[in-house]
């Protein structure tokens, strides 16, 4: 069972298994996140040709940047995510997108014009090390993308945690902590808030049940009926699928490389 400080669930070793990665890709297929973020990055990265996407996942930003003609290095520690990304690279015949299946390590990857890190809270938690390293690895710009709403719910956890675990789902950290850390370093970054949809589709109520059990680390069947009843009231039918409608706000924090 997970604790209720959930901002780093997906940074735990082994979290992104093949099952979760495929669910994520299904959600990404209909997400407006790439369309909301990619044009902004491109328009604010003047003169940049090479991009390093740290914690790239299955390519939500790496793929559209490569399609735009940029040279992209996509780095992620989860092999299932890299496998899915490499399938798309092969299918689209992209020769300007390189993948690296490894955790972030300062100096392990050559400098790029732009360093991007989107929704990887584990790299930002409790230390300014990654912020310094990202600034050092960038020749021109750094873009950090994080949640912009500490009151935002995650997969109905605010209702599900009291229902299943008999306790509250705790507040989530958002971009303010990163912005404050940058400020303390002498980096006075820019911030732009974007909104987007990340609806999660399921083939059946059983598929949805497995999704929530997997994400909430529930390994027994004792909560199955309770979860099914809850989800049947929350999910909506759309194009032959059951869909969890999710609307998000994120902050794009960016700055020109600074000599610290």
PDB file of C-alpha atoms in Angstrom:
ATOM      1  CA  UNK A   1       0.000   0.000   0.000  1.00  0.00           C
ATOM      2  CA  UNK A   2       1.274   3.453  -0.909  1.00  0.00           C
ATOM      3  CA  UNK A   3       1.559   6.329   1.507  1.00  0.00           C
ATOM      4  CA  UNK A   4      -0.391   9.514   0.980  1.00  0.00           C
ATOM      5  CA  UNK A   5       2.499  11.710  -0.130  1.00  0.00           C
ATOM      6  CA  UNK A   6       2.138  10.625  -3.707  1.00  0.00           C
ATOM      7  CA  UNK A   7       4.225  13.043  -5.672  1.00  0.00           C
ATOM      8  CA  UNK A   8       7.011  10.494  -6.174  1.00  0.00           C
ATOM      9  CA  UNK A   9       5.106   7.241  -6.800  1.00  0.00           C
ATOM     10  CA  UNK A  10       6.322   6.938 -10.370  1.00  0.00           C
ATOM     11  CA  UNK A  11       9.945   7.495  -9.373  1.00  0.00           C
ATOM     12  CA  UNK A  12      10.062   4.393  -7.227  1.00  0.00           C
ATOM     13  CA  UNK A  13      12.223   1.569  -8.648  1.00  0.00           C
ATOM     14  CA  UNK A  14      10.168  -0.675 -10.893  1.00  0.00           C
ATOM     15  CA  UNK A  15       7.057   1.513 -10.844  1.00  0.00           C
ATOM     16  CA  UNK A  16       6.926   1.828 -14.613  1.00  0.00           C
ATOM     17  CA  UNK A  17       6.389  -1.795 -15.540  1.00  0.00           C
ATOM     18  CA  UNK A  18       5.129  -2.808 -18.990  1.00  0.00           C
ATOM     19  CA  UNK A  19       1.483  -2.777 -17.892  1.00  0.00           C
ATOM     20  CA  UNK A  20       1.603   0.769 -16.515  1.00  0.00           C
ATOM     21  CA  UNK A  21       3.638   2.012 -19.479  1.00  0.00           C
ATOM     22  CA  UNK A  22       1.046   0.727 -21.944  1.00  0.00           C
ATOM     23  CA  UNK A  23      -1.783   2.344 -19.979  1.00  0.00           C
ATOM     24  CA  UNK A  24       0.162   5.602 -19.980  1.00  0.00           C
ATOM     25  CA  UNK A  25       0.664   5.439 -23.730  1.00  0.00           C
ATOM     26  CA  UNK A  26      -3.059   4.853 -24.255  1.00  0.00           C
ATOM     27  CA  UNK A  27      -3.774   8.001 -22.253  1.00  0.00           C
ATOM     28  CA  UNK A  28      -1.126   9.935 -24.125  1.00  0.00           C
ATOM     29  CA  UNK A  29      -2.686   9.012 -27.473  1.00  0.00           C
ATOM     30  CA  UNK A  30      -5.639  11.311 -26.760  1.00  0.00           C
ATOM     31  CA  UNK A  31      -3.861  13.810 -24.543  1.00  0.00           C
ATOM     32  CA  UNK A  32      -3.569  17.482 -25.433  1.00  0.00           C
ATOM     33  CA  UNK A  33      -0.343  17.758 -23.410  1.00  0.00           C
ATOM     34  CA  UNK A  34       2.057  17.549 -26.402  1.00  0.00           C
ATOM     35  CA  UNK A  35       0.048  20.109 -28.370  1.00  0.00           C
ATOM     36  CA  UNK A  36      -0.086  22.471 -25.387  1.00  0.00           C
ATOM     37  CA  UNK A  37       3.602  22.265 -24.493  1.00  0.00           C
ATOM     38  CA  UNK A  38       5.678  21.524 -27.616  1.00  0.00           C
ATOM     39  CA  UNK A  39       4.875  24.728 -29.564  1.00  0.00           C
ATOM     40  CA  UNK A  40       5.615  26.773 -26.446  1.00  0.00           C
ATOM     41  CA  UNK A  41       9.029  25.174 -26.021  1.00  0.00           C
ATOM     42  CA  UNK A  42       9.890  25.603 -29.682  1.00  0.00           C
ATOM     43  CA  UNK A  43       8.851  29.252 -29.703  1.00  0.00           C
ATOM     44  CA  UNK A  44      10.884  30.032 -26.565  1.00  0.00           C
ATOM     45  CA  UNK A  45      14.028  28.108 -27.482  1.00  0.00           C
ATOM     46  CA  UNK A  46      15.382  30.455 -30.108  1.00  0.00           C
ATOM     47  CA  UNK A  47      18.260  29.033 -32.109  1.00  0.00           C
ATOM     48  CA  UNK A  48      18.124  25.632 -30.399  1.00  0.00           C
ATOM     49  CA  UNK A  49      18.644  22.506 -32.487  1.00  0.00           C
ATOM     50  CA  UNK A  50      19.497  19.777 -29.952  1.00  0.00           C
ATOM     51  CA  UNK A  51      17.186  18.763 -27.100  1.00  0.00           C
ATOM     52  CA  UNK A  52      17.766  16.453 -24.142  1.00  0.00           C
ATOM     53  CA  UNK A  53      14.508  15.119 -22.671  1.00  0.00           C
ATOM     54  CA  UNK A  54      15.240  13.832 -19.159  1.00  0.00           C
ATOM     55  CA  UNK A  55      12.597  11.370 -17.971  1.00  0.00           C
ATOM     56  CA  UNK A  56      11.137  11.210 -21.457  1.00  0.00           C
ATOM     57  CA  UNK A  57       8.621   8.445 -20.755  1.00  0.00           C
ATOM     58  CA  UNK A  58       7.248   7.056 -23.995  1.00  0.00           C
ATOM     59  CA  UNK A  59       7.949  10.279 -25.860  1.00  0.00           C
ATOM     60  CA  UNK A  60       5.220  12.825 -25.124  1.00  0.00           C
ATOM     61  CA  UNK A  61       7.664  15.640 -25.945  1.00  0.00           C
ATOM     62  CA  UNK A  62      10.573  13.803 -27.565  1.00  0.00           C
ATOM     63  CA  UNK A  63       8.468  12.605 -30.491  1.00  0.00           C
ATOM     64  CA  UNK A  64       6.871  15.941 -31.466  1.00  0.00           C
ATOM     65  CA  UNK A  65      10.228  17.705 -31.081  1.00  0.00           C
ATOM     66  CA  UNK A  66      11.817  15.165 -33.420  1.00  0.00           C
ATOM     67  CA  UNK A  67       8.930  15.517 -35.863  1.00  0.00           C
ATOM     68  CA  UNK A  68       9.634  19.252 -35.844  1.00  0.00           C
ATOM     69  CA  UNK A  69      13.129  18.485 -37.138  1.00  0.00           C
ATOM     70  CA  UNK A  70      15.079  18.852 -33.915  1.00  0.00           C
ATOM     71  CA  UNK A  71      17.853  16.501 -32.810  1.00  0.00           C
ATOM     72  CA  UNK A  72      16.544  14.798 -29.661  1.00  0.00           C
ATOM     73  CA  UNK A  73      18.087  12.571 -27.014  1.00  0.00           C
ATOM     74  CA  UNK A  74      15.441  10.831 -24.905  1.00  0.00           C
ATOM     75  CA  UNK A  75      16.607   9.562 -21.498  1.00  0.00           C
ATOM     76  CA  UNK A  76      14.527   7.423 -19.144  1.00  0.00           C
ATOM     77  CA  UNK A  77      15.374   4.805 -16.477  1.00  0.00           C
ATOM     78  CA  UNK A  78      12.294   2.659 -17.238  1.00  0.00           C
ATOM     79  CA  UNK A  79      12.972   0.097 -20.007  1.00  0.00           C
ATOM     80  CA  UNK A  80       9.234  -0.397 -20.742  1.00  0.00           C
ATOM     81  CA  UNK A  81       8.891   3.300 -21.561  1.00  0.00           C
ATOM     82  CA  UNK A  82      11.958   3.277 -23.812  1.00  0.00           C
ATOM     83  CA  UNK A  83      10.683   0.146 -25.579  1.00  0.00           C
ATOM     84  CA  UNK A  84       7.387   1.848 -26.436  1.00  0.00           C
ATOM     85  CA  UNK A  85       9.216   4.962 -27.622  1.00  0.00           C
ATOM     86  CA  UNK A  86      11.564   2.935 -29.806  1.00  0.00           C
ATOM     87  CA  UNK A  87       8.559   1.248 -31.453  1.00  0.00           C
ATOM     88  CA  UNK A  88       7.251   4.663 -32.494  1.00  0.00           C
ATOM     89  CA  UNK A  89      10.684   5.786 -33.670  1.00  0.00           C
ATOM     90  CA  UNK A  90      10.915   2.705 -35.883  1.00  0.00           C
ATOM     91  CA  UNK A  91       7.348   2.998 -37.187  1.00  0.00           C
ATOM     92  CA  UNK A  92       7.813   6.662 -38.077  1.00  0.00           C
ATOM     93  CA  UNK A  93      11.320   6.224 -39.458  1.00  0.00           C
ATOM     94  CA  UNK A  94      12.758   8.965 -37.252  1.00  0.00           C
ATOM     95  CA  UNK A  95      16.536   9.180 -37.490  1.00  0.00           C
ATOM     96  CA  UNK A  96      16.965  12.278 -35.323  1.00  0.00           C
ATOM     97  CA  UNK A  97      15.709  10.762 -32.059  1.00  0.00           C
ATOM     98  CA  UNK A  98      18.129   8.756 -29.909  1.00  0.00           C
ATOM     99  CA  UNK A  99      17.078   6.849 -26.788  1.00  0.00           C
ATOM    100  CA  UNK A 100      19.050   6.065 -23.646  1.00  0.00           C
ATOM    101  CA  UNK A 101      17.624   3.664 -21.072  1.00  0.00           C
ATOM    102  CA  UNK A 102      19.313   4.898 -17.903  1.00  0.00           C
ATOM    103  CA  UNK A 103      18.731   7.157 -14.897  1.00  0.00           C
ATOM    104  CA  UNK A 104      19.928  10.739 -14.962  1.00  0.00           C
ATOM    105  CA  UNK A 105      23.585  11.132 -14.137  1.00  0.00           C
ATOM    106  CA  UNK A 106      25.310  14.480 -14.447  1.00  0.00           C
ATOM    107  CA  UNK A 107      27.941  14.473 -17.163  1.00  0.00           C
ATOM    108  CA  UNK A 108      26.898  11.109 -18.623  1.00  0.00           C
ATOM    109  CA  UNK A 109      25.247  12.766 -21.626  1.00  0.00           C
ATOM    110  CA  UNK A 110      26.954  15.480 -23.720  1.00  0.00           C
ATOM    111  CA  UNK A 111      25.542  19.020 -23.421  1.00  0.00           C
ATOM    112  CA  UNK A 112      22.536  19.904 -25.565  1.00  0.00           C
ATOM    113  CA  UNK A 113      21.118  23.274 -26.539  1.00  0.00           C
ATOM    114  CA  UNK A 114      18.043  22.589 -24.425  1.00  0.00           C
ATOM    115  CA  UNK A 115      17.415  20.380 -21.397  1.00  0.00           C
ATOM    116  CA  UNK A 116      13.793  19.426 -20.701  1.00  0.00           C
ATOM    117  CA  UNK A 117      12.419  17.655 -17.648  1.00  0.00           C
ATOM    118  CA  UNK A 118       8.649  17.151 -17.583  1.00  0.00           C
ATOM    119  CA  UNK A 119       6.810  15.646 -14.629  1.00  0.00           C
ATOM    120  CA  UNK A 120       9.725  13.856 -12.962  1.00  0.00           C
ATOM    121  CA  UNK A 121       9.341  14.954  -9.316  1.00  0.00           C
ATOM    122  CA  UNK A 122      11.935  12.522  -8.028  1.00  0.00           C
ATOM    123  CA  UNK A 123      14.717  14.551  -9.624  1.00  0.00           C
ATOM    124  CA  UNK A 124      13.513  17.750  -7.968  1.00  0.00           C
ATOM    125  CA  UNK A 125      12.663  16.521  -4.488  1.00  0.00           C
ATOM    126  CA  UNK A 126      14.596  17.990  -1.584  1.00  0.00           C
ATOM    127  CA  UNK A 127      17.675  19.162  -3.462  1.00  0.00           C
ATOM    128  CA  UNK A 128      18.861  21.704  -6.008  1.00  0.00           C
ATOM    129  CA  UNK A 129      21.382  19.257  -7.474  1.00  0.00           C
ATOM    130  CA  UNK A 130      19.387  18.406 -10.597  1.00  0.00           C
ATOM    131  CA  UNK A 131      18.538  22.048 -11.268  1.00  0.00           C
ATOM    132  CA  UNK A 132      22.244  22.912 -11.202  1.00  0.00           C
ATOM    133  CA  UNK A 133      23.118  19.915 -13.335  1.00  0.00           C
ATOM    134  CA  UNK A 134      20.404  20.679 -15.885  1.00  0.00           C
ATOM    135  CA  UNK A 135      21.610  24.277 -16.116  1.00  0.00           C
ATOM    136  CA  UNK A 136      25.163  23.017 -16.641  1.00  0.00           C
ATOM    137  CA  UNK A 137      24.102  20.472 -19.285  1.00  0.00           C
ATOM    138  CA  UNK A 138      22.197  23.088 -21.294  1.00  0.00           C
ATOM    139  CA  UNK A 139      23.949  25.271 -23.828  1.00  0.00           C
ATOM    140  CA  UNK A 140      20.997  27.636 -24.219  1.00  0.00           C
ATOM    141  CA  UNK A 141      17.806  26.893 -22.235  1.00  0.00           C
ATOM    142  CA  UNK A 142      16.236  24.714 -19.540  1.00  0.00           C
ATOM    143  CA  UNK A 143      12.539  23.838 -19.352  1.00  0.00           C
ATOM    144  CA  UNK A 144      11.050  22.226 -16.228  1.00  0.00           C
ATOM    145  CA  UNK A 145       7.391  21.181 -16.284  1.00  0.00           C
ATOM    146  CA  UNK A 146       5.494  20.422 -13.076  1.00  0.00           C
ATOM    147  CA  UNK A 147       1.987  20.323 -11.700  1.00  0.00           C
ATOM    148  CA  UNK A 148       0.538  23.768 -11.029  1.00  0.00           C
ATOM    149  CA  UNK A 149      -2.223  22.853  -8.616  1.00  0.00           C
ATOM    150  CA  UNK A 150      -1.485  21.380  -5.158  1.00  0.00           C
ATOM    151  CA  UNK A 151      -5.212  20.740  -4.689  1.00  0.00           C
ATOM    152  CA  UNK A 152      -5.500  18.715  -7.876  1.00  0.00           C
ATOM    153  CA  UNK A 153      -6.795  15.190  -7.507  1.00  0.00           C
ATOM    154  CA  UNK A 154      -5.020  12.149  -8.907  1.00  0.00           C
ATOM    155  CA  UNK A 155      -7.171   9.319 -10.243  1.00  0.00           C
ATOM    156  CA  UNK A 156      -9.930  10.164  -7.726  1.00  0.00           C
ATOM    157  CA  UNK A 157      -7.572   9.446  -4.831  1.00  0.00           C
ATOM    158  CA  UNK A 158      -9.223  12.088  -2.642  1.00  0.00           C
ATOM    159  CA  UNK A 159     -12.370   9.977  -2.671  1.00  0.00           C
ATOM    160  CA  UNK A 160     -10.758   6.563  -2.955  1.00  0.00           C
ATOM    161  CA  UNK A 161      -8.271   6.775  -0.093  1.00  0.00           C
ATOM    162  CA  UNK A 162     -10.967   7.336   2.571  1.00  0.00           C
ATOM    163  CA  UNK A 163     -13.141   4.714   0.891  1.00  0.00           C
ATOM    164  CA  UNK A 164     -10.463   2.027   0.604  1.00  0.00           C
ATOM    165  CA  UNK A 165      -7.744   2.892   3.116  1.00  0.00           C
ATOM    166  CA  UNK A 166      -9.842   4.834   5.674  1.00  0.00           C
ATOM    167  CA  UNK A 167      -7.517   7.834   5.546  1.00  0.00           C
ATOM    168  CA  UNK A 168      -7.110  11.041   3.606  1.00  0.00           C
ATOM    169  CA  UNK A 169      -5.021  11.477   0.505  1.00  0.00           C
ATOM    170  CA  UNK A 170      -2.422  14.102   1.387  1.00  0.00           C
ATOM    171  CA  UNK A 171      -1.730  17.384  -0.426  1.00  0.00           C
ATOM    172  CA  UNK A 172       0.592  17.316  -3.406  1.00  0.00           C
ATOM    173  CA  UNK A 173       3.573  19.549  -4.022  1.00  0.00           C
ATOM    174  CA  UNK A 174       3.626  21.677  -7.131  1.00  0.00           C
ATOM    175  CA  UNK A 175       5.976  23.966  -9.060  1.00  0.00           C
ATOM    176  CA  UNK A 176       6.318  26.623  -6.351  1.00  0.00           C
ATOM    177  CA  UNK A 177       8.957  24.610  -4.482  1.00  0.00           C
ATOM    178  CA  UNK A 178      11.065  24.349  -7.646  1.00  0.00           C
ATOM    179  CA  UNK A 179      10.613  28.018  -8.427  1.00  0.00           C
ATOM    180  CA  UNK A 180      11.708  28.953  -4.910  1.00  0.00           C
ATOM    181  CA  UNK A 181      14.744  26.678  -5.190  1.00  0.00           C
ATOM    182  CA  UNK A 182      15.745  28.336  -8.454  1.00  0.00           C
ATOM    183  CA  UNK A 183      15.292  31.755  -6.889  1.00  0.00           C
ATOM    184  CA  UNK A 184      17.611  30.784  -4.041  1.00  0.00           C
ATOM    185  CA  UNK A 185      20.201  29.804  -6.653  1.00  0.00           C
ATOM    186  CA  UNK A 186      19.994  33.180  -8.368  1.00  0.00           C
ATOM    187  CA  UNK A 187      17.964  31.871 -11.302  1.00  0.00           C
ATOM    188  CA  UNK A 188      14.936  34.112 -11.803  1.00  0.00           C
ATOM    189  CA  UNK A 189      12.944  31.854 -14.065  1.00  0.00           C
ATOM    190  CA  UNK A 190       9.924  32.520 -16.238  1.00  0.00           C
ATOM    191  CA  UNK A 191       6.651  30.693 -15.613  1.00  0.00           C
ATOM    192  CA  UNK A 192       3.782  29.928 -17.943  1.00  0.00           C
ATOM    193  CA  UNK A 193       0.701  27.942 -16.891  1.00  0.00           C
ATOM    194  CA  UNK A 194      -0.808  25.509 -19.391  1.00  0.00           C
ATOM    195  CA  UNK A 195      -3.994  23.474 -19.169  1.00  0.00           C
ATOM    196  CA  UNK A 196      -4.567  20.219 -20.977  1.00  0.00           C
ATOM    197  CA  UNK A 197      -6.569  16.996 -20.989  1.00  0.00           C
ATOM    198  CA  UNK A 198      -5.093  13.607 -20.191  1.00  0.00           C
ATOM    199  CA  UNK A 199      -8.110  11.315 -20.384  1.00  0.00           C
ATOM    200  CA  UNK A 200      -7.388   7.680 -19.564  1.00  0.00           C
ATOM    201  CA  UNK A 201      -9.291   5.092 -21.657  1.00  0.00           C
ATOM    202  CA  UNK A 202     -10.113   1.519 -20.654  1.00  0.00           C
ATOM    203  CA  UNK A 203     -11.478  -1.405 -22.641  1.00  0.00           C
ATOM    204  CA  UNK A 204     -13.733  -2.552 -19.779  1.00  0.00           C
ATOM    205  CA  UNK A 205     -14.510  -2.044 -16.114  1.00  0.00           C
ATOM    206  CA  UNK A 206     -12.163  -4.946 -15.364  1.00  0.00           C
ATOM    207  CA  UNK A 207      -9.367  -3.152 -17.222  1.00  0.00           C
ATOM    208  CA  UNK A 208     -10.059  -0.033 -15.144  1.00  0.00           C
ATOM    209  CA  UNK A 209     -10.107  -2.067 -11.938  1.00  0.00           C
ATOM    210  CA  UNK A 210      -6.659  -3.480 -12.691  1.00  0.00           C
ATOM    211  CA  UNK A 211      -5.384   0.037 -13.438  1.00  0.00           C
ATOM    212  CA  UNK A 212      -6.430   1.383 -10.046  1.00  0.00           C
ATOM    213  CA  UNK A 213      -5.253  -1.671  -8.171  1.00  0.00           C
ATOM    214  CA  UNK A 214      -1.872  -1.475  -9.870  1.00  0.00           C
ATOM    215  CA  UNK A 215      -1.462   2.239  -9.190  1.00  0.00           C
ATOM    216  CA  UNK A 216      -2.661   1.988  -5.605  1.00  0.00           C
ATOM    217  CA  UNK A 217      -0.567  -1.123  -4.913  1.00  0.00           C
ATOM    218  CA  UNK A 218      -3.583  -3.248  -3.992  1.00  0.00           C
ATOM    219  CA  UNK A 219      -2.665  -6.918  -4.415  1.00  0.00           C
ATOM    220  CA  UNK A 220      -5.728  -8.630  -2.963  1.00  0.00           C
ATOM    221  CA  UNK A 221      -9.324  -8.790  -4.159  1.00  0.00           C
ATOM    222  CA  UNK A 222     -10.955  -7.528  -0.983  1.00  0.00           C
ATOM    223  CA  UNK A 223     -11.675  -4.071  -2.445  1.00  0.00           C
ATOM    224  CA  UNK A 224     -12.685  -5.192  -5.947  1.00  0.00           C
ATOM    225  CA  UNK A 225     -16.438  -4.747  -5.668  1.00  0.00           C
ATOM    226  CA  UNK A 226     -16.101  -1.413  -3.885  1.00  0.00           C
ATOM    227  CA  UNK A 227     -13.719  -0.160  -6.559  1.00  0.00           C
ATOM    228  CA  UNK A 228     -15.880  -1.436  -9.418  1.00  0.00           C
ATOM    229  CA  UNK A 229     -18.965   0.281  -8.016  1.00  0.00           C
ATOM    230  CA  UNK A 230     -17.049   3.519  -7.565  1.00  0.00           C
ATOM    231  CA  UNK A 231     -15.482   3.442 -11.035  1.00  0.00           C
ATOM    232  CA  UNK A 232     -18.727   2.526 -12.787  1.00  0.00           C
ATOM    233  CA  UNK A 233     -20.132   5.846 -11.569  1.00  0.00           C
ATOM    234  CA  UNK A 234     -17.031   7.877 -12.480  1.00  0.00           C
ATOM    235  CA  UNK A 235     -16.039   6.584 -15.904  1.00  0.00           C
ATOM    236  CA  UNK A 236     -17.859   7.785 -19.003  1.00  0.00           C
ATOM    237  CA  UNK A 237     -18.573   5.866 -22.213  1.00  0.00           C
ATOM    238  CA  UNK A 238     -16.804   7.330 -25.211  1.00  0.00           C
ATOM    239  CA  UNK A 239     -16.114   5.740 -28.605  1.00  0.00           C
ATOM    240  CA  UNK A 240     -16.648   2.255 -27.257  1.00  0.00           C
ATOM    241  CA  UNK A 241     -14.320   2.790 -24.302  1.00  0.00           C
ATOM    242  CA  UNK A 242     -14.709   3.681 -20.646  1.00  0.00           C
ATOM    243  CA  UNK A 243     -12.841   6.932 -20.000  1.00  0.00           C
ATOM    244  CA  UNK A 244     -11.563   8.694 -16.907  1.00  0.00           C
ATOM    245  CA  UNK A 245     -11.838  12.387 -17.807  1.00  0.00           C
ATOM    246  CA  UNK A 246      -8.786  14.182 -16.464  1.00  0.00           C
ATOM    247  CA  UNK A 247      -8.006  17.893 -16.810  1.00  0.00           C
ATOM    248  CA  UNK A 248      -4.648  19.170 -15.611  1.00  0.00           C
ATOM    249  CA  UNK A 249      -2.715  22.364 -15.036  1.00  0.00           C
ATOM    250  CA  UNK A 250       1.064  22.483 -15.296  1.00  0.00           C
ATOM    251  CA  UNK A 251       3.698  25.163 -14.988  1.00  0.00           C
ATOM    252  CA  UNK A 252       6.374  25.498 -17.630  1.00  0.00           C
ATOM    253  CA  UNK A 253       9.382  26.961 -15.819  1.00  0.00           C
ATOM    254  CA  UNK A 254      12.142  28.073 -18.174  1.00  0.00           C
ATOM    255  CA  UNK A 255      15.288  30.133 -18.205  1.00  0.00           C
ATOM    256  CA  UNK A 256      18.317  30.893 -20.311  1.00  0.00           C
ATOM    257  CA  UNK A 257      21.426  29.015 -19.274  1.00  0.00           C
ATOM    258  CA  UNK A 258      23.140  30.872 -16.467  1.00  0.00           C
ATOM    259  CA  UNK A 259      26.776  30.681 -15.452  1.00  0.00           C
ATOM    260  CA  UNK A 260      26.442  29.931 -11.751  1.00  0.00           C
TER     261      UNK A 260
END
